[in-house]
Amino acid sequence: MEVTKYGLNIPEDLATWYEWQQQADGLRRLKGMVRNLPTIVSGLVSGSGAPDEAELVSGVLHVRGSEPQVLVVLDSTSPTTMSSLVRPLEFLTDLPMAVFALQDVSDHLPGQGWATQTIVEAELSELCTVQQVLAAGHYLPLGAAAYRFARQQKATYLVVQHGLITPYAPPLPANCTLLAFSDDDARFWISGRSDVDYRVVGSQLFYDAAQRAPQIAQHPLQDRPVFLGQMHGAELPRASFARAGYTFCRQHGARYRPHPGEKDKLSVLTHRLWAKMGVEIDSYHQPLNTLNSPVVSVFSTGVLEAAIRGVPAWVYHPHPPQWLQDFWGRYGMSPWGSEPTPAPQLPSREPAETIAHILTQSLEN
């Protein structure tokens, strides 16, 4: 796919993005999502969605209060998703809320009194008092269902950025409001569109890393670097990620730390082959946010998290494409051989609190 100079490669057409994602993933495909593509795409393209197909999307609805005004959507329970979308609820303890998730997440929700039930998409229409929908996007099943619901309900659909944005990121929903890490990220993701508004709230991921930094900094820094694997990613061919990781580890004696997503057969075989060729595969399972070894990766968020903790961190690729070099520049990531990556600027106010304030302000208006 040809890469645009600034912004997403596919800035608006979600169906086209799905096609690219499937081609890029090849045999890996989209885990679990492919089963739902007809439901997601037909509902978004048609505008109203087909009722029969909408029934295929189901999840666990959590409700606190009799007339919820905000619906939070969780297509994932990854740490970054939970901190970005659930942490704001800590500042909204008195507000009637609903949470739509793939599974029961009551133990992760703040406060008491959460009632749960499994529902299908059509039953979201019973949440007739909802005015705000908070999600990571509309490219996964629950987010897509909630987006259709928001349009029918004429509710505001807010997308919370929870990771770094490459040109291969999914397009934003039409007429949504983006809550972005930075002005640069917002303009990049919006890609010149006039139908998307945005507010800069900062990164909860980086804010959390900064809060943990003082305790972790007490441990001595090691000399041997760790290379963070990303062979699960679709942004570059697997061979490109592999070449970068293997080359760096062999040339600099680094340990290779597989990404949690590198559990498919090909990745496991690659790890075994590299081990036989002299590359140490990190199997210690030490939490990433406690590593005190210099960190290197192609473009992992772990590079910036390490920089926040005061750990030297760099990015590396033997032949980086232009979009990757631009990505490094946009996030201030330093290539190997230069000065370590500086810590990104952090907001003075916790992003989750800012998001809660935006929701409350919107409801009052």
XYZ file of N, CA and C in Angstrom, residues 76-299:
672
model
N -11.832 -4.779 24.373
C -10.619 -5.447 24.844
C -10.473 -5.170 26.330
N -9.752 -6.056 27.005
C -9.420 -5.809 28.414
C -7.908 -5.663 28.581
N -7.236 -5.225 27.510
C -5.794 -4.989 27.602
C -5.536 -3.859 28.594
N -4.351 -3.827 29.216
C -4.056 -2.778 30.195
C -4.234 -1.369 29.641
N -3.809 -1.125 28.394
C -3.929 0.230 27.848
C -5.392 0.602 27.618
N -6.191 -0.357 27.165
C -7.613 -0.084 26.957
C -8.306 0.201 28.278
N -8.033 -0.610 29.277
C -8.691 -0.440 30.577
C -8.300 0.886 31.232
N -7.015 1.248 31.157
C -6.610 2.506 31.781
C -7.192 3.703 31.045
N -7.312 3.606 29.722
C -7.812 4.734 28.934
C -9.322 4.911 29.058
N -10.049 3.804 29.173
C -11.510 3.879 29.143
C -12.175 3.655 30.496
N -11.543 2.900 31.383
C -12.153 2.625 32.683
C -11.674 3.594 33.758
N -10.415 3.988 33.703
C -9.892 4.917 34.702
C -10.719 6.204 34.809
N -11.235 6.793 33.715
C -12.065 8.004 33.867
C -13.289 7.800 34.750
N -13.771 6.567 34.868
C -14.951 6.307 35.691
C -14.681 6.554 37.172
N -13.403 6.499 37.548
C -13.036 6.781 38.941
C -13.421 8.210 39.334
N -13.513 9.087 38.343
C -13.839 10.489 38.606
C -15.321 10.788 38.342
N -16.104 9.741 38.099
C -17.521 9.910 37.778
C -18.374 8.989 38.646
N -18.017 8.871 39.911
C -18.654 7.884 40.783
C -20.134 8.167 41.028
N -20.565 9.409 40.867
C -21.964 9.750 41.123
C -22.819 9.759 39.858
N -22.201 9.479 38.729
C -22.923 9.568 37.457
C -23.481 8.198 37.058
N -24.753 8.110 36.701
C -25.296 6.837 36.188
C -24.549 6.436 34.915
N -24.062 5.184 34.871
C -23.177 4.756 33.795
C -23.596 3.394 33.272
N -23.150 3.102 32.052
C -23.273 1.754 31.490
C -21.950 1.390 30.833
N -21.570 0.123 30.918
C -20.353 -0.378 30.292
C -20.722 -1.611 29.473
N -20.354 -1.609 28.193
C -20.636 -2.718 27.275
C -19.310 -3.403 26.983
N -19.155 -4.658 27.411
C -17.874 -5.354 27.305
C -18.060 -6.764 26.756
N -16.954 -7.358 26.332
C -16.997 -8.724 25.805
C -17.290 -9.737 26.893
N -16.953 -9.402 28.137
C -17.131 -10.308 29.262
C -17.453 -9.499 30.506
N -17.748 -10.185 31.579
C -18.047 -9.516 32.835
C -16.769 -8.888 33.388
N -16.773 -7.563 33.493
C -15.592 -6.851 33.992
C -15.921 -6.115 35.287
N -16.943 -6.580 35.996
C -17.395 -5.899 37.210
C -16.268 -5.676 38.203
N -15.362 -6.657 38.308
C -14.272 -6.539 39.277
C -13.308 -5.412 38.938
N -13.338 -4.934 37.697
C -12.426 -3.873 37.270
C -13.104 -2.498 37.262
N -14.386 -2.447 37.589
C -15.121 -1.184 37.544
C -15.169 -0.542 38.927
N -15.062 0.774 38.994
C -15.059 1.452 40.294
C -16.450 1.489 40.916
N -16.489 1.508 42.230
C -17.762 1.652 42.931
C -18.533 0.346 43.029
N -19.722 0.466 43.591
C -20.590 -0.681 43.814
C -21.868 -0.541 42.984
N -22.668 -1.599 43.018
C -24.009 -1.528 42.429
C -24.073 -1.746 40.933
N -23.092 -2.451 40.355
C -23.126 -2.728 38.923
C -23.982 -3.963 38.658
N -25.059 -3.792 37.901
C -25.906 -4.913 37.490
C -25.480 -5.361 36.103
N -25.383 -6.674 35.884
C -24.894 -7.181 34.597
C -25.905 -8.097 33.935
N -25.887 -8.085 32.622
C -26.677 -9.023 31.826
C -26.067 -9.123 30.438
N -26.195 -10.285 29.815
C -25.732 -10.468 28.446
C -26.826 -9.999 27.494
N -26.445 -9.153 26.552
C -27.433 -8.597 25.621
C -26.918 -8.712 24.186
N -27.823 -8.542 23.234
C -27.452 -8.401 21.827
C -27.564 -6.926 21.468
N -27.010 -6.566 20.332
C -26.921 -5.150 19.959
C -28.264 -4.440 19.986
N -29.308 -5.090 19.501
C -30.618 -4.435 19.420
C -31.090 -3.941 20.779
N -30.660 -4.604 21.843
C -31.111 -4.220 23.190
C -30.421 -2.964 23.714
N -29.385 -2.502 23.034
C -28.778 -1.234 23.434
C -29.782 -0.093 23.327
N -30.759 -0.238 22.448
C -31.752 0.822 22.253
C -32.543 1.117 23.519
N -32.518 0.193 24.486
C -33.218 0.425 25.749
C -32.496 1.458 26.611
N -31.238 1.772 26.268
C -30.479 2.791 27.007
C -30.832 4.173 26.454
N -32.082 4.530 26.566
C -32.585 5.734 25.892
C -32.129 7.035 26.537
N -31.481 6.963 27.720
C -31.009 8.192 28.374
C -29.534 8.476 28.096
N -28.861 7.583 27.373
C -27.432 7.767 27.084
C -27.225 8.940 26.128
N -26.318 9.838 26.513
C -25.995 11.001 25.686
C -24.555 10.978 25.157
N -23.689 10.184 25.825
C -22.281 10.121 25.445
C -21.859 8.653 25.345
N -21.129 8.316 24.278
C -20.565 6.974 24.123
C -19.049 7.119 24.037
N -18.346 6.387 24.896
C -16.888 6.467 24.989
C -16.302 5.133 24.545
N -15.438 5.151 23.517
C -14.916 3.900 22.953
C -13.521 4.117 22.385
N -12.881 3.020 21.997
C -11.570 3.104 21.347
C -11.699 3.262 19.843
N -12.906 3.162 19.313
C -13.142 3.277 17.877
C -14.309 2.402 17.466
N -14.567 2.359 16.160
C -15.706 1.574 15.655
C -15.253 0.439 14.744
N -13.995 0.011 14.903
C -13.423 -0.994 14.004
C -13.478 -2.411 14.577
N -13.966 -2.566 15.798
C -14.179 -3.873 16.408
C -15.669 -4.027 16.735
N -16.136 -5.266 16.957
C -17.580 -5.524 17.016
C -18.382 -4.656 17.982
N -17.965 -4.550 19.242
C -18.768 -3.786 20.203
C -18.711 -2.292 19.907
N -17.543 -1.819 19.510
C -17.432 -0.404 19.153
C -18.295 -0.057 17.963
N -18.383 -0.979 16.992
C -19.232 -0.760 15.827
C -20.705 -0.752 16.220
N -21.095 -1.703 17.083
C -22.487 -1.757 17.550
C -22.849 -0.482 18.307
N -21.921 -0.026 19.165
C -22.182 1.192 19.941
C -22.234 2.421 19.040
N -21.468 2.408 17.946
C -21.510 3.540 17.019
C -22.852 3.606 16.306
N -23.363 2.459 15.885
C -24.696 2.446 15.268
C -25.741 2.938 16.268
N -25.599 2.470 17.515
C -26.517 2.905 18.570
C -26.429 4.414 18.785
N -25.206 4.948 18.821
C -25.021 6.383 19.048
C -25.678 7.206 17.956
N -25.582 6.750 16.716
C -26.213 7.498 15.619
C -27.727 7.459 15.732
N -28.256 6.296 16.096
C -29.705 6.196 16.256
C -30.185 7.040 17.436
N -29.364 7.068 18.497
C -29.712 7.781 19.724
C -29.389 9.270 19.628
N -28.630 9.641 18.558
C -28.113 11.007 18.425
C -27.241 11.382 19.630
N -26.470 10.402 20.089
C -25.526 10.611 21.182
C -24.150 10.942 20.608
N -23.341 11.634 21.370
C -21.980 11.961 20.960
C -21.090 10.730 21.091
N -20.333 10.429 20.039
C -19.426 9.279 20.045
C -18.007 9.803 20.203
N -17.389 9.489 21.336
C -16.039 9.960 21.631
C -15.047 8.806 21.522
N -13.987 9.007 20.770
C -12.943 8.003 20.601
C -11.740 8.410 21.448
N -11.326 7.525 22.343
C -10.180 7.790 23.206
C -8.946 7.133 22.607
N -7.927 7.904 22.311
C -6.668 7.341 21.827
C -5.990 6.586 22.958
N -5.586 5.337 22.700
C -4.927 4.572 23.753
C -3.568 4.018 23.321
N -3.133 4.346 22.100
C -1.834 3.899 21.635
C -1.261 4.880 20.627
N -0.074 4.580 20.120
C 0.564 5.435 19.126
C -0.072 5.194 17.758
N -0.093 6.220 16.919
C -0.820 6.168 15.644
C 0.161 6.098 14.471
N 0.026 5.036 13.686
C 0.792 4.898 12.447
C -0.131 5.209 11.272
N 0.407 5.310 10.048
C -0.466 5.538 8.882
C -1.440 4.386 8.637
N -1.212 3.257 9.306
C -2.043 2.072 9.097
C -3.158 1.947 10.130
N -3.333 2.939 10.968
C -4.397 2.914 11.975
C -5.770 2.936 11.297
N -6.792 2.391 11.955
C -8.132 2.422 11.363
C -8.673 3.844 11.319
N -9.525 4.145 10.334
C -10.102 5.496 10.267
C -11.045 5.765 11.422
N -11.193 7.019 11.735
C -12.117 7.442 12.790
C -13.552 7.408 12.282
N -14.524 7.215 13.182
C -15.926 7.252 12.767
C -16.332 8.649 12.295
N -17.284 8.691 11.412
C -17.788 9.985 10.947
C -18.443 10.732 12.101
N -18.195 12.044 12.144
C -18.851 12.938 13.106
C -18.581 12.572 14.558
N -17.393 12.038 14.833
C -17.046 11.715 16.217
C -16.198 12.833 16.811
N -15.910 12.707 18.094
C -14.965 13.591 18.775
C -13.799 12.744 19.252
N -12.594 13.112 18.855
C -11.390 12.381 19.232
C -10.774 13.012 20.475
N -10.449 12.178 21.460
C -9.723 12.614 22.653
C -8.294 12.103 22.497
N -7.401 12.998 22.098
C -6.079 12.606 21.598
C -4.961 12.863 22.597
N -3.834 12.168 22.348
C -2.627 12.388 23.143
C -2.100 13.801 22.954
N -2.104 14.274 21.710
C -1.484 15.559 21.391
C -2.166 16.161 20.166
N -1.861 17.410 19.914
C -2.394 18.075 18.732
C -1.865 17.409 17.467
N -0.585 17.021 17.472
C 0.003 16.343 16.310
C -0.702 15.026 16.022
N -0.950 14.241 17.079
C -1.637 12.967 16.889
C -3.046 13.172 16.354
N -3.731 14.165 16.890
C -5.101 14.436 16.440
C -5.126 14.789 14.962
N -4.269 15.701 14.547
C -4.265 16.121 13.145
C -3.839 14.981 12.229
N -2.908 14.150 12.703
C -2.464 13.019 11.900
C -3.601 12.021 11.701
N -4.285 11.665 12.793
C -5.343 10.666 12.722
C -6.551 11.184 11.938
N -6.878 12.443 12.109
C -8.017 13.026 11.395
C -7.726 13.140 9.897
N -6.469 13.356 9.561
C -6.012 13.318 8.161
C -6.767 14.289 7.249
N -7.000 15.488 7.739
C -7.616 16.509 6.899
C -9.137 16.475 6.828
N -9.762 15.549 7.507
C -11.228 15.473 7.472
C -11.854 16.649 8.224
N -13.030 17.063 7.779
C -13.703 18.204 8.415
C -14.852 17.770 9.318
N -15.130 16.461 9.367
C -16.290 15.994 10.138
C -15.924 15.498 11.526
N -14.641 15.563 11.898
C -14.199 15.054 13.190
C -13.661 16.202 14.035
N -14.164 16.316 15.269
C -13.638 17.278 16.231
C -12.618 16.573 17.129
N -11.831 17.355 17.844
C -10.906 16.718 18.767
C -10.606 17.607 19.956
N -10.221 16.942 21.047
C -9.723 17.605 22.247
C -8.432 16.903 22.645
N -7.440 17.637 23.077
C -6.186 17.049 23.533
C -6.296 16.791 25.036
N -6.123 15.519 25.438
C -6.229 15.156 26.852
C -4.919 14.590 27.398
N -4.002 14.191 26.515
C -2.768 13.560 26.957
C -2.897 12.051 26.974
N -1.814 11.382 27.318
C -1.753 9.923 27.308
C -1.833 9.354 28.719
N -2.878 8.577 28.979
C -2.980 7.903 30.273
C -1.861 6.884 30.434
N -1.481 6.258 29.335
C -0.384 5.285 29.348
C 0.899 5.920 29.870
N 1.235 7.088 29.355
C 2.469 7.751 29.762
C 2.332 8.335 31.174
N 1.134 8.816 31.496
C 0.906 9.357 32.834
C 1.122 8.260 33.880
N 0.581 7.073 33.620
C 0.743 5.950 34.550
C 2.215 5.561 34.675
N 2.923 5.569 33.545
C 4.347 5.219 33.573
C 5.131 6.195 34.443
N 4.758 7.465 34.386
C 5.450 8.481 35.182
C 5.198 8.292 36.672
N 4.005 7.823 37.026
C 3.691 7.619 38.447
C 4.505 6.462 39.023
N 4.826 5.476 38.196
C 5.599 4.321 38.655
C 7.105 4.578 38.610
N 7.524 5.591 37.898
C 8.950 5.815 37.645
C 9.801 5.941 38.909
N 9.385 6.690 39.937
C 10.262 6.851 41.103
C 10.609 5.530 41.786
N 9.645 4.572 41.876
C 9.941 3.309 42.549
C 10.898 2.469 41.719
N 10.689 2.462 40.387
C 11.497 1.620 39.511
C 12.918 2.156 39.395
N 13.069 3.488 39.480
C 14.386 4.113 39.297
C 15.376 3.711 40.391
N 14.874 3.123 41.486
C 15.761 2.734 42.575
C 16.636 1.537 42.201
N 16.254 0.767 41.192
C 17.012 -0.417 40.797
C 18.156 -0.021 39.865
N 19.298 -0.687 39.979
C 20.457 -0.328 39.136
C 20.203 -0.632 37.662
N 20.736 0.223 36.806
C 20.574 0.066 35.362
C 21.564 -0.961 34.831
N 21.077 -1.883 34.014
C 21.938 -2.889 33.400
C 22.496 -2.371 32.081
N 23.568 -3.012 31.609
C 24.223 -2.565 30.380
C 23.655 -3.220 29.128
N 23.247 -4.463 29.237
C 22.840 -5.226 28.063
C 21.453 -4.806 27.599
N 21.307 -4.397 26.333
C 19.997 -3.936 25.865
C 19.014 -5.088 25.637
N 17.740 -4.740 25.657
C 16.652 -5.664 25.347
C 15.923 -5.139 24.124
N 15.726 -6.005 23.147
C 14.993 -5.618 21.937
C 13.558 -6.100 22.070
N 12.595 -5.177 21.979
C 11.176 -5.503 22.112
C 10.618 -5.951 20.766
N 10.195 -7.197 20.695
C 9.678 -7.742 19.449
C 8.314 -7.208 19.078
N 8.045 -7.186 17.774
C 6.744 -6.743 17.257
C 6.327 -7.559 16.032
N 6.752 -8.812 15.970
C 6.473 -9.613 14.778
C 4.985 -9.876 14.570
N 4.160 -9.578 15.591
C 2.713 -9.750 15.455
C 2.089 -8.625 14.640
N 2.808 -7.533 14.451
C 2.231 -6.331 13.848
C 1.987 -6.464 12.357
N 1.049 -5.656 11.877
C 0.706 -5.669 10.449
C 1.291 -4.477 9.704
N 1.906 -3.549 10.427
C 2.389 -2.327 9.792
C 3.584 -2.565 8.869
N 4.366 -3.595 9.169
C 5.495 -3.989 8.329
C 5.391 -5.494 8.067
N 5.991 -5.972 6.979
C 6.022 -7.427 6.779
C 6.725 -8.121 7.943
N 6.301 -9.324 8.252
C 6.923 -10.068 9.347
C 8.448 -10.146 9.158
N 8.881 -10.376 7.917
C 10.313 -10.494 7.643
C 11.056 -9.221 8.002
N 10.399 -8.073 7.836
C 11.024 -6.792 8.147
C 11.228 -6.644 9.655
N 10.175 -6.971 10.438
C 10.304 -6.945 11.899
C 11.384 -7.924 12.352
N 11.360 -9.124 11.754
C 12.318 -10.161 12.151
C 13.749 -9.744 11.827
N 13.950 -9.166 10.661
C 15.299 -8.740 10.262
C 15.840 -7.698 11.238
N 14.978 -6.759 11.622
C 15.405 -5.723 12.552
C 15.802 -6.320 13.897
N 14.955 -7.212 14.426
C 15.237 -7.798 15.728
C 16.486 -8.664 15.722
N 16.589 -9.529 14.719
C 17.726 -10.444 14.661
C 19.030 -9.685 14.435
N 18.997 -8.744 13.496
C 20.214 -7.981 13.179
C 20.725 -7.238 14.402
N 19.825 -6.562 15.104
C 20.267 -5.788 16.269
C 20.814 -6.699 17.363
N 20.103 -7.787 17.633
C 20.538 -8.687 18.707
C 21.898 -9.307 18.407
N 22.134 -9.687 17.164
C 23.414 -10.289 16.801
C 24.549 -9.270 16.852
N 24.280 -8.063 16.389
C 25.339 -7.046 16.318
C 25.681 -6.458 17.683
N 24.692 -6.424 18.592
C 24.914 -5.720 19.854
C 24.725 -6.606 21.082
N 24.581 -7.908 20.873
C 24.470 -8.827 22.001
C 23.233 -8.624 22.849
N 22.166 -8.129 22.233
C 20.933 -7.845 22.984
C 20.102 -9.115 23.182
N 19.277 -9.086 24.208
C 18.273 -10.128 24.399
C 17.034 -9.760 23.597
N 16.372 -10.748 23.022
C 15.134 -10.506 22.279
C 13.949 -10.841 23.174
N 13.088 -9.855 23.380
C 11.896 -10.053 24.217
C 10.674 -10.174 23.307
N 10.117 -11.370 23.156
C 8.952 -11.524 22.274
C 7.753 -10.728 22.783
N 6.994 -10.184 21.859
C 5.728 -9.546 22.220
C 4.759 -10.644 22.674
N 3.846 -10.344 23.596
C 2.857 -11.347 24.012
C 2.062 -11.937 22.844
N 1.984 -11.173 21.732
C 1.262 -11.665 20.563
C 2.064 -12.627 19.698
N 3.344 -12.819 20.026
C 4.197 -13.704 19.230
C 4.105 -15.142 19.743
N 2.895 -15.692 19.679
C 2.670 -17.056 20.154
C 2.248 -18.002 19.034
N 2.115 -17.486 17.808
C 1.764 -18.340 16.688
C 2.944 -19.255 16.358
N 2.684 -20.291 15.585
C 3.701 -21.306 15.319
C 4.938 -20.739 14.640
N 4.727 -19.826 13.671
C 5.872 -19.279 12.956
C 6.764 -18.453 13.879
N 6.145 -17.667 14.755
C 6.936 -16.869 15.703
C 7.724 -17.765 16.649
N 7.061 -18.791 17.174
C 7.725 -19.702 18.107
C 8.900 -20.412 17.425
N 8.702 -20.838 16.179
C 9.783 -21.485 15.440
C 10.933 -20.510 15.201
N 10.581 -19.251 14.908
C 11.610 -18.222 14.705
C 12.433 -18.033 15.975
N 11.769 -17.966 17.123
C 12.482 -17.815 18.399
C 13.446 -18.981 18.621
N 12.981 -20.200 18.328
C 13.821 -21.377 18.536
C 15.041 -21.356 17.611
N 14.819 -20.945 16.365
C 15.918 -20.866 15.412
C 16.943 -19.847 15.851
N 16.467 -18.671 16.261
C 17.380 -17.629 16.718
C 18.181 -18.089 17.926
N 17.530 -18.804 18.837
C 18.234 -19.292 20.030
C 19.388 -20.214 19.629
N 19.134 -21.048 18.621
C 20.196 -21.941 18.138
C 21.326 -21.166 17.467
N 20.987 -19.970 16.954
C 21.983 -19.153 16.259
C 22.658 -18.158 17.202
N 22.398 -18.280 18.498
C 23.121 -17.476 19.474
C 22.403 -16.271 20.032
N 21.112 -16.076 19.676
C 20.352 -14.942 20.217
C 19.601 -15.416 21.460
N 19.806 -14.733 22.569
C 19.083 -15.101 23.790
C 17.642 -14.592 23.717
N 16.706 -15.494 23.917
C 15.286 -15.133 23.929
C 14.875 -14.908 25.376
N 14.376 -13.733 25.660
C 14.007 -13.354 27.028
C 12.768 -14.134 27.465
N 12.956 -15.030 28.401
C 11.832 -15.827 28.902
C 11.585 -15.586 30.384
N 12.081 -14.454 30.897
C 11.965 -14.179 32.329
C 10.578 -13.652 32.715
N 9.837 -13.166 31.748
C 8.481 -12.656 31.975
C 8.448 -11.501 32.988
N 9.541 -10.769 33.068
C 9.558 -9.594 33.936
C 8.655 -8.523 33.328
N 7.792 -7.887 34.113
C 6.916 -6.846 33.559
C 7.722 -5.792 32.801
N 7.211 -5.394 31.652
C 7.926 -4.438 30.813
C 8.213 -3.143 31.551
N 7.265 -2.728 32.393
C 7.450 -1.444 33.068
C 8.407 -1.514 34.253
N 9.043 -2.672 34.454
C 10.070 -2.770 35.490
C 11.452 -3.063 34.914
N 11.554 -3.181 33.586
C 12.846 -3.458 32.954
C 13.811 -2.299 33.182
N 15.007 -2.609 33.623
C 16.024 -1.581 33.799
C 17.216 -1.801 32.873
N 16.944 -2.513 31.774
C 17.928 -2.654 30.707
C 17.618 -1.614 29.635
N 18.623 -1.131 28.914
C 18.340 -0.248 27.781
C 17.346 -0.931 26.834
N 16.409 -0.166 26.330
C 15.313 -0.706 25.517
C 15.466 -0.244 24.071
N 15.274 -1.180 23.143
C 15.326 -0.871 21.716
C 14.159 -1.583 21.047
N 13.570 -0.950 20.047
C 12.474 -1.568 19.309
C 12.314 -0.875 17.975
N 11.475 -1.442 17.115
C 11.193 -0.801 15.829
C 10.347 0.445 16.048
N 9.261 0.313 16.811
C 8.479 1.514 17.151
C 7.536 1.274 18.331
